[in-house]
PDB file of C-alpha atoms in Angstrom:
ATOM      1  CA  UNK A   1       9.164 -46.888  66.088  1.00  0.00           C
ATOM      2  CA  UNK A   2      10.574 -50.765  67.639  1.00  0.00           C
ATOM      3  CA  UNK A   3      13.908 -50.701  69.219  1.00  0.00           C
ATOM      4  CA  UNK A   4      16.725 -49.802  66.422  1.00  0.00           C
ATOM      5  CA  UNK A   5      18.623 -52.551  64.838  1.00  0.00           C
ATOM      6  CA  UNK A   6      22.104 -52.106  63.984  1.00  0.00           C
ATOM      7  CA  UNK A   7      23.703 -54.695  61.495  1.00  0.00           C
ATOM      8  CA  UNK A   8      27.387 -55.075  60.272  1.00  0.00           C
ATOM      9  CA  UNK A   9      27.786 -57.177  57.821  1.00  0.00           C
ATOM     10  CA  UNK A  10      29.573 -58.112  54.389  1.00  0.00           C
ATOM     11  CA  UNK A  11      28.482 -60.803  52.990  1.00  0.00           C
ATOM     12  CA  UNK A  12      29.046 -62.405  49.371  1.00  0.00           C
ATOM     13  CA  UNK A  13      26.589 -64.537  47.892  1.00  0.00           C
ATOM     14  CA  UNK A  14      25.073 -65.669  44.232  1.00  0.00           C
ATOM     15  CA  UNK A  15      21.098 -65.845  43.898  1.00  0.00           C
ATOM     16  CA  UNK A  16      20.631 -68.044  40.776  1.00  0.00           C
ATOM     17  CA  UNK A  17      23.958 -67.989  39.298  1.00  0.00           C
ATOM     18  CA  UNK A  18      24.502 -64.337  39.931  1.00  0.00           C
ATOM     19  CA  UNK A  19      26.812 -62.418  42.053  1.00  0.00           C
ATOM     20  CA  UNK A  20      25.279 -60.162  44.445  1.00  0.00           C
ATOM     21  CA  UNK A  21      26.733 -59.022  47.976  1.00  0.00           C
ATOM     22  CA  UNK A  22      25.203 -57.264  51.057  1.00  0.00           C
ATOM     23  CA  UNK A  23      26.946 -54.378  53.365  1.00  0.00           C
ATOM     24  CA  UNK A  24      26.442 -53.281  56.206  1.00  0.00           C
ATOM     25  CA  UNK A  25      27.759 -50.142  59.253  1.00  0.00           C
ATOM     26  CA  UNK A  26      24.882 -49.273  61.181  1.00  0.00           C
ATOM     27  CA  UNK A  27      21.593 -48.910  59.869  1.00  0.00           C
ATOM     28  CA  UNK A  28      22.196 -48.690  56.296  1.00  0.00           C
ATOM     29  CA  UNK A  29      22.371 -52.047  54.456  1.00  0.00           C
ATOM     30  CA  UNK A  30      23.096 -52.115  50.538  1.00  0.00           C
ATOM     31  CA  UNK A  31      22.711 -54.860  48.434  1.00  0.00           C
ATOM     32  CA  UNK A  32      24.783 -54.771  44.728  1.00  0.00           C
ATOM     33  CA  UNK A  33      24.784 -56.989  41.857  1.00  0.00           C
ATOM     34  CA  UNK A  34      26.062 -56.930  38.356  1.00  0.00           C
ATOM     35  CA  UNK A  35      22.043 -57.818  37.630  1.00  0.00           C
ATOM     36  CA  UNK A  36      19.992 -56.359  40.327  1.00  0.00           C
ATOM     37  CA  UNK A  37      17.296 -57.560  37.709  1.00  0.00           C
ATOM     38  CA  UNK A  38      17.841 -61.029  38.111  1.00  0.00           C
ATOM     39  CA  UNK A  39      18.136 -61.143  42.153  1.00  0.00           C
ATOM     40  CA  UNK A  40      14.864 -59.295  42.826  1.00  0.00           C
ATOM     41  CA  UNK A  41      13.598 -61.964  40.856  1.00  0.00           C
ATOM     42  CA  UNK A  42      14.358 -64.489  43.173  1.00  0.00           C
ATOM     43  CA  UNK A  43      13.709 -62.163  45.890  1.00  0.00           C
ATOM     44  CA  UNK A  44      10.187 -62.280  44.443  1.00  0.00           C
ATOM     45  CA  UNK A  45       9.957 -66.256  44.569  1.00  0.00           C
ATOM     46  CA  UNK A  46      12.026 -65.890  48.129  1.00  0.00           C
ATOM     47  CA  UNK A  47       9.766 -67.624  51.758  1.00  0.00           C
ATOM     48  CA  UNK A  48       9.673 -63.989  53.587  1.00  0.00           C
ATOM     49  CA  UNK A  49       8.521 -63.401  57.194  1.00  0.00           C
ATOM     50  CA  UNK A  50       4.292 -63.228  57.241  1.00  0.00           C
ATOM     51  CA  UNK A  51       3.616 -59.547  58.079  1.00  0.00           C
ATOM     52  CA  UNK A  52       5.879 -58.848  54.592  1.00  0.00           C
ATOM     53  CA  UNK A  53       4.342 -62.354  51.946  1.00  0.00           C
ATOM     54  CA  UNK A  54       5.664 -63.297  48.486  1.00  0.00           C
ATOM     55  CA  UNK A  55       7.059 -59.331  46.736  1.00  0.00           C
ATOM     56  CA  UNK A  56       5.181 -60.154  43.590  1.00  0.00           C
ATOM     57  CA  UNK A  57       3.012 -56.990  44.540  1.00  0.00           C
ATOM     58  CA  UNK A  58       3.431 -53.895  44.756  1.00  0.00           C
ATOM     59  CA  UNK A  59       2.036 -53.491  48.012  1.00  0.00           C
ATOM     60  CA  UNK A  60       4.095 -56.143  49.148  1.00  0.00           C
ATOM     61  CA  UNK A  61       7.396 -53.987  48.537  1.00  0.00           C
ATOM     62  CA  UNK A  62       5.243 -51.264  50.651  1.00  0.00           C
ATOM     63  CA  UNK A  63       5.390 -53.605  53.538  1.00  0.00           C
ATOM     64  CA  UNK A  64       9.231 -54.561  53.485  1.00  0.00           C
ATOM     65  CA  UNK A  65      10.204 -51.087  53.612  1.00  0.00           C
ATOM     66  CA  UNK A  66       6.948 -49.649  55.964  1.00  0.00           C
ATOM     67  CA  UNK A  67       8.768 -53.438  58.577  1.00  0.00           C
ATOM     68  CA  UNK A  68      12.159 -52.534  57.644  1.00  0.00           C
ATOM     69  CA  UNK A  69      12.022 -48.244  58.732  1.00  0.00           C
ATOM     70  CA  UNK A  70       9.772 -49.258  61.645  1.00  0.00           C
ATOM     71  CA  UNK A  71      13.470 -50.947  63.287  1.00  0.00           C
ATOM     72  CA  UNK A  72      15.158 -48.537  61.286  1.00  0.00           C
ATOM     73  CA  UNK A  73      16.748 -50.010  58.553  1.00  0.00           C
ATOM     74  CA  UNK A  74      17.520 -48.673  55.223  1.00  0.00           C
ATOM     75  CA  UNK A  75      17.727 -50.879  52.179  1.00  0.00           C
ATOM     76  CA  UNK A  76      20.052 -49.619  48.854  1.00  0.00           C
ATOM     77  CA  UNK A  77      19.946 -51.806  45.955  1.00  0.00           C
ATOM     78  CA  UNK A  78      22.283 -50.795  43.541  1.00  0.00           C
ATOM     79  CA  UNK A  79      23.526 -52.363  40.289  1.00  0.00           C
ATOM     80  CA  UNK A  80      25.721 -50.950  37.888  1.00  0.00           C
ATOM     81  CA  UNK A  81      24.410 -48.069  36.630  1.00  0.00           C
ATOM     82  CA  UNK A  82      22.945 -46.515  39.973  1.00  0.00           C
ATOM     83  CA  UNK A  83      20.963 -47.100  42.441  1.00  0.00           C
ATOM     84  CA  UNK A  84      17.583 -48.844  41.790  1.00  0.00           C
ATOM     85  CA  UNK A  85      15.844 -48.518  44.795  1.00  0.00           C
ATOM     86  CA  UNK A  86      15.781 -47.815  48.079  1.00  0.00           C
ATOM     87  CA  UNK A  87      13.440 -49.231  50.849  1.00  0.00           C
ATOM     88  CA  UNK A  88      13.016 -47.909  54.568  1.00  0.00           C
ATOM     89  CA  UNK A  89      13.659 -45.616  57.391  1.00  0.00           C
ATOM     90  CA  UNK A  90      14.557 -42.034  55.858  1.00  0.00           C
ATOM     91  CA  UNK A  91      12.670 -42.452  52.926  1.00  0.00           C
ATOM     92  CA  UNK A  92      10.020 -40.508  51.543  1.00  0.00           C
ATOM     93  CA  UNK A  93       9.149 -40.621  48.338  1.00  0.00           C
ATOM     94  CA  UNK A  94       5.477 -40.152  47.321  1.00  0.00           C
ATOM     95  CA  UNK A  95       5.912 -42.226  43.310  1.00  0.00           C
ATOM     96  CA  UNK A  96       6.350 -44.809  45.983  1.00  0.00           C
ATOM     97  CA  UNK A  97       3.425 -43.940  48.086  1.00  0.00           C
ATOM     98  CA  UNK A  98       1.547 -44.036  44.205  1.00  0.00           C
ATOM     99  CA  UNK A  99       3.515 -47.320  43.474  1.00  0.00           C
ATOM    100  CA  UNK A 100       3.243 -49.178  46.337  1.00  0.00           C
ATOM    101  CA  UNK A 101       0.666 -47.760  49.387  1.00  0.00           C
ATOM    102  CA  UNK A 102       4.488 -46.681  51.312  1.00  0.00           C
ATOM    103  CA  UNK A 103       6.385 -43.620  51.405  1.00  0.00           C
ATOM    104  CA  UNK A 104       9.431 -45.272  52.031  1.00  0.00           C
ATOM    105  CA  UNK A 105      10.191 -47.062  48.817  1.00  0.00           C
ATOM    106  CA  UNK A 106      11.606 -44.353  46.519  1.00  0.00           C
ATOM    107  CA  UNK A 107      12.809 -45.411  42.755  1.00  0.00           C
ATOM    108  CA  UNK A 108      16.663 -44.770  42.618  1.00  0.00           C
ATOM    109  CA  UNK A 109      18.494 -43.144  38.985  1.00  0.00           C
ATOM    110  CA  UNK A 110      15.958 -43.703  36.232  1.00  0.00           C
ATOM    111  CA  UNK A 111      18.534 -45.453  34.040  1.00  0.00           C
ATOM    112  CA  UNK A 112      18.939 -48.259  36.582  1.00  0.00           C
ATOM    113  CA  UNK A 113      14.917 -48.531  36.990  1.00  0.00           C
ATOM    114  CA  UNK A 114      14.395 -48.416  33.253  1.00  0.00           C
ATOM    115  CA  UNK A 115      17.287 -51.828  33.241  1.00  0.00           C
ATOM    116  CA  UNK A 116      14.407 -53.533  36.162  1.00  0.00           C
ATOM    117  CA  UNK A 117      11.521 -53.014  34.315  1.00  0.00           C
ATOM    118  CA  UNK A 118      12.943 -53.624  30.992  1.00  0.00           C
ATOM    119  CA  UNK A 119      13.114 -56.737  32.034  1.00  0.00           C
ATOM    120  CA  UNK A 120      10.260 -56.931  33.912  1.00  0.00           C
ATOM    121  CA  UNK A 121       8.136 -56.973  30.051  1.00  0.00           C
ATOM    122  CA  UNK A 122       8.923 -59.676  27.839  1.00  0.00           C
ATOM    123  CA  UNK A 123      10.937 -59.108  24.482  1.00  0.00           C
ATOM    124  CA  UNK A 124       8.034 -59.354  21.666  1.00  0.00           C
ATOM    125  CA  UNK A 125       6.663 -56.320  23.314  1.00  0.00           C
ATOM    126  CA  UNK A 126       9.534 -54.815  24.506  1.00  0.00           C
ATOM    127  CA  UNK A 127      10.289 -55.453  20.896  1.00  0.00           C
ATOM    128  CA  UNK A 128       7.199 -53.842  19.305  1.00  0.00           C
ATOM    129  CA  UNK A 129       7.070 -50.680  21.814  1.00  0.00           C
ATOM    130  CA  UNK A 130      11.235 -50.211  20.716  1.00  0.00           C
ATOM    131  CA  UNK A 131       9.579 -50.675  16.891  1.00  0.00           C
ATOM    132  CA  UNK A 132       6.490 -48.710  17.233  1.00  0.00           C
ATOM    133  CA  UNK A 133       9.199 -45.724  18.853  1.00  0.00           C
ATOM    134  CA  UNK A 134      11.310 -45.728  16.285  1.00  0.00           C
ATOM    135  CA  UNK A 135       8.194 -45.359  13.477  1.00  0.00           C
ATOM    136  CA  UNK A 136       6.966 -42.417  15.707  1.00  0.00           C
ATOM    137  CA  UNK A 137      10.405 -40.478  15.799  1.00  0.00           C
ATOM    138  CA  UNK A 138      10.815 -41.779  12.047  1.00  0.00           C
ATOM    139  CA  UNK A 139       7.381 -39.949  11.080  1.00  0.00           C
ATOM    140  CA  UNK A 140       8.303 -37.161  13.229  1.00  0.00           C
ATOM    141  CA  UNK A 141      11.896 -35.772  11.970  1.00  0.00           C
ATOM    142  CA  UNK A 142      10.078 -36.390   8.458  1.00  0.00           C
ATOM    143  CA  UNK A 143       7.794 -34.208   9.696  1.00  0.00           C
ATOM    144  CA  UNK A 144       9.798 -31.760  10.346  1.00  0.00           C
ATOM    145  CA  UNK A 145      11.846 -31.681   7.384  1.00  0.00           C
ATOM    146  CA  UNK A 146       8.926 -30.629   5.478  1.00  0.00           C
ATOM    147  CA  UNK A 147       7.486 -28.210   7.427  1.00  0.00           C
ATOM    148  CA  UNK A 148      10.926 -26.550   6.958  1.00  0.00           C
TER     149      UNK A 148
END
């Protein structure tokens, strides 16, 4: 590991009109927003260090996590439903390794991650998926009633 970086921060900002806040005391950074999916979408198009590259691919998120871990930093991205993701130092996740190539990426609470994933799905696809799920649930309920 390179030399550890210690960060003291309390920064409020807006990303494309969405409020966000970055706080840190030491080696743990917390990025919070009422709409983390909007902040993430803006980060995807941001200019980042060459070693990281654009975060438009899962492997790039893994590279960002590796860079954070290399300097001893941990980033937690949070929203109203809890942690969306953990990246960097001290994070170990098999799922993160499978999805991003780095075990230093871990998904947060399922309900918080669902909001992020839902925001990336086109509305027509989401509506069709919801309709299919409801139809399957209705079919299962009708089948159970007939068997009873």
